[in-house]
């Protein structure tokens, strides 16, 4: 399974459950189904069970950093669009984005924390567009 055909489904990989709930609420407002994985085990299960058009990845995770998640997604030949959201500055996010591209991943935009609801809506919409 390549995990890339359902553009309106997002897997959020973030250990901040309040932020994940906010993303799910905003996604619901704009018609995007959101599933959350807060650590590697729940990510592995969700990735195996679901078909996601987008994966939204936090670079700062307790069990495995974002680069390790990108490496894992590349090994599994993931075709979902990947967006990154993090408290790291934009330079770090863009470096991680370039790394994902070098691994053959379909890298989308990046979003720095903190952000507004409007920025989040725009970010989620850009990641799930089908004309890209």
mmCIF file with all atom_site columns, N, CA, C and O in Angstrom, residues 7 54 81 122 124-132:
data_model
loop_
_atom_site.group_PDB
_atom_site.id
_atom_site.type_symbol
_atom_site.label_atom_id
_atom_site.label_alt_id
_atom_site.label_comp_id
_atom_site.label_asym_id
_atom_site.label_entity_id
_atom_site.label_seq_id
_atom_site.pdbx_PDB_ins_code
_atom_site.Cartn_x
_atom_site.Cartn_y
_atom_site.Cartn_z
_atom_site.occupancy
_atom_site.B_iso_or_equiv
_atom_site.pdbx_formal_charge
_atom_site.auth_seq_id
_atom_site.auth_comp_id
_atom_site.auth_asym_id
_atom_site.auth_atom_id
_atom_site.pdbx_PDB_model_num
ATOM 1  N N  . UNK A 1 7   ? -6.864 12.125 -0.564 1.00 0.00 ? 7   UNK A N  1
ATOM 2  C CA . UNK A 1 7   ? -6.331 13.460 -0.320 1.00 0.00 ? 7   UNK A CA 1
ATOM 3  C C  . UNK A 1 7   ? -6.954 14.139 0.884  1.00 0.00 ? 7   UNK A C  1
ATOM 4  O O  . UNK A 1 7   ? -6.347 15.034 1.463  1.00 0.00 ? 7   UNK A O  1
ATOM 5  N N  . UNK A 1 54  ? -2.112 12.800 3.156  1.00 0.00 ? 54  UNK A N  1
ATOM 6  C CA . UNK A 1 54  ? -1.156 13.729 3.754  1.00 0.00 ? 54  UNK A CA 1
ATOM 7  C C  . UNK A 1 54  ? -0.718 13.214 5.115  1.00 0.00 ? 54  UNK A C  1
ATOM 8  O O  . UNK A 1 54  ? -1.538 12.685 5.870  1.00 0.00 ? 54  UNK A O  1
ATOM 9  N N  . UNK A 1 81  ? 1.607  13.181 0.583  1.00 0.00 ? 81  UNK A N  1
ATOM 10 C CA . UNK A 1 81  ? 2.278  14.478 0.709  1.00 0.00 ? 81  UNK A CA 1
ATOM 11 C C  . UNK A 1 81  ? 2.625  14.659 2.187  1.00 0.00 ? 81  UNK A C  1
ATOM 12 O O  . UNK A 1 81  ? 1.826  14.353 3.058  1.00 0.00 ? 81  UNK A O  1
ATOM 13 N N  . UNK A 1 122 ? -5.039 27.564 6.222  1.00 0.00 ? 122 UNK A N  1
ATOM 14 C CA . UNK A 1 122 ? -4.365 27.749 4.938  1.00 0.00 ? 122 UNK A CA 1
ATOM 15 C C  . UNK A 1 122 ? -3.346 26.642 4.695  1.00 0.00 ? 122 UNK A C  1
ATOM 16 O O  . UNK A 1 122 ? -3.247 26.093 3.591  1.00 0.00 ? 122 UNK A O  1
ATOM 17 N N  . UNK A 1 124 ? -3.263 23.531 6.026  1.00 0.00 ? 124 UNK A N  1
ATOM 18 C CA . UNK A 1 124 ? -3.936 22.249 5.767  1.00 0.00 ? 124 UNK A CA 1
ATOM 19 C C  . UNK A 1 124 ? -4.540 22.219 4.371  1.00 0.00 ? 124 UNK A C  1
ATOM 20 O O  . UNK A 1 124 ? -4.458 21.208 3.670  1.00 0.00 ? 124 UNK A O  1
ATOM 21 N N  . UNK A 1 125 ? -5.142 23.330 3.962  1.00 0.00 ? 125 UNK A N  1
ATOM 22 C CA . UNK A 1 125 ? -5.722 23.392 2.617  1.00 0.00 ? 125 UNK A CA 1
ATOM 23 C C  . UNK A 1 125 ? -4.655 23.230 1.545  1.00 0.00 ? 125 UNK A C  1
ATOM 24 O O  . UNK A 1 125 ? -4.862 22.535 0.553  1.00 0.00 ? 125 UNK A O  1
ATOM 25 N N  . UNK A 1 126 ? -3.492 23.855 1.748  1.00 0.00 ? 126 UNK A N  1
ATOM 26 C CA . UNK A 1 126 ? -2.424 23.738 0.749  1.00 0.00 ? 126 UNK A CA 1
ATOM 27 C C  . UNK A 1 126 ? -1.880 22.320 0.657  1.00 0.00 ? 126 UNK A C  1
ATOM 28 O O  . UNK A 1 126 ? -1.521 21.861 -0.419 1.00 0.00 ? 126 UNK A O  1
ATOM 29 N N  . UNK A 1 127 ? -1.842 21.624 1.777  1.00 0.00 ? 127 UNK A N  1
ATOM 30 C CA . UNK A 1 127 ? -1.333 20.248 1.787  1.00 0.00 ? 127 UNK A CA 1
ATOM 31 C C  . UNK A 1 127 ? -2.285 19.263 1.125  1.00 0.00 ? 127 UNK A C  1
ATOM 32 O O  . UNK A 1 127 ? -1.856 18.241 0.599  1.00 0.00 ? 127 UNK A O  1
ATOM 33 N N  . UNK A 1 128 ? -3.580 19.546 1.172  1.00 0.00 ? 128 UNK A N  1
ATOM 34 C CA . UNK A 1 128 ? -4.556 18.599 0.652  1.00 0.00 ? 128 UNK A CA 1
ATOM 35 C C  . UNK A 1 128 ? -5.095 18.964 -0.720 1.00 0.00 ? 128 UNK A C  1
ATOM 36 O O  . UNK A 1 128 ? -5.992 18.281 -1.227 1.00 0.00 ? 128 UNK A O  1
ATOM 37 N N  . UNK A 1 129 ? -4.546 20.031 -1.326 1.00 0.00 ? 129 UNK A N  1
ATOM 38 C CA . UNK A 1 129 ? -4.966 20.390 -2.688 1.00 0.00 ? 129 UNK A CA 1
ATOM 39 C C  . UNK A 1 129 ? -4.651 19.246 -3.637 1.00 0.00 ? 129 UNK A C  1
ATOM 40 O O  . UNK A 1 129 ? -3.610 18.621 -3.543 1.00 0.00 ? 129 UNK A O  1
ATOM 41 N N  . UNK A 1 130 ? -5.545 19.013 -4.572 1.00 0.00 ? 130 UNK A N  1
ATOM 42 C CA . UNK A 1 130 ? -5.338 17.931 -5.525 1.00 0.00 ? 130 UNK A CA 1
ATOM 43 C C  . UNK A 1 130 ? -4.683 18.401 -6.820 1.00 0.00 ? 130 UNK A C  1
ATOM 44 O O  . UNK A 1 130 ? -4.321 17.582 -7.654 1.00 0.00 ? 130 UNK A O  1
ATOM 45 N N  . UNK A 1 131 ? -4.495 19.716 -6.982 1.00 0.00 ? 131 UNK A N  1
ATOM 46 C CA . UNK A 1 131 ? -3.938 20.222 -8.245 1.00 0.00 ? 131 UNK A CA 1
ATOM 47 C C  . UNK A 1 131 ? -2.429 20.384 -8.191 1.00 0.00 ? 131 UNK A C  1
ATOM 48 O O  . UNK A 1 131 ? -1.834 20.994 -9.074 1.00 0.00 ? 131 UNK A O  1
ATOM 49 N N  . UNK A 1 132 ? -1.786 19.870 -7.157 1.00 0.00 ? 132 UNK A N  1
ATOM 50 C CA . UNK A 1 132 ? -0.334 20.000 -7.026 1.00 0.00 ? 132 UNK A CA 1
ATOM 51 C C  . UNK A 1 132 ? 0.341  18.771 -7.557 1.00 0.00 ? 132 UNK A C  1
ATOM 52 O O  . UNK A 1 132 ? -0.097 17.690 -7.413 1.00 0.00 ? 132 UNK A O  1
#
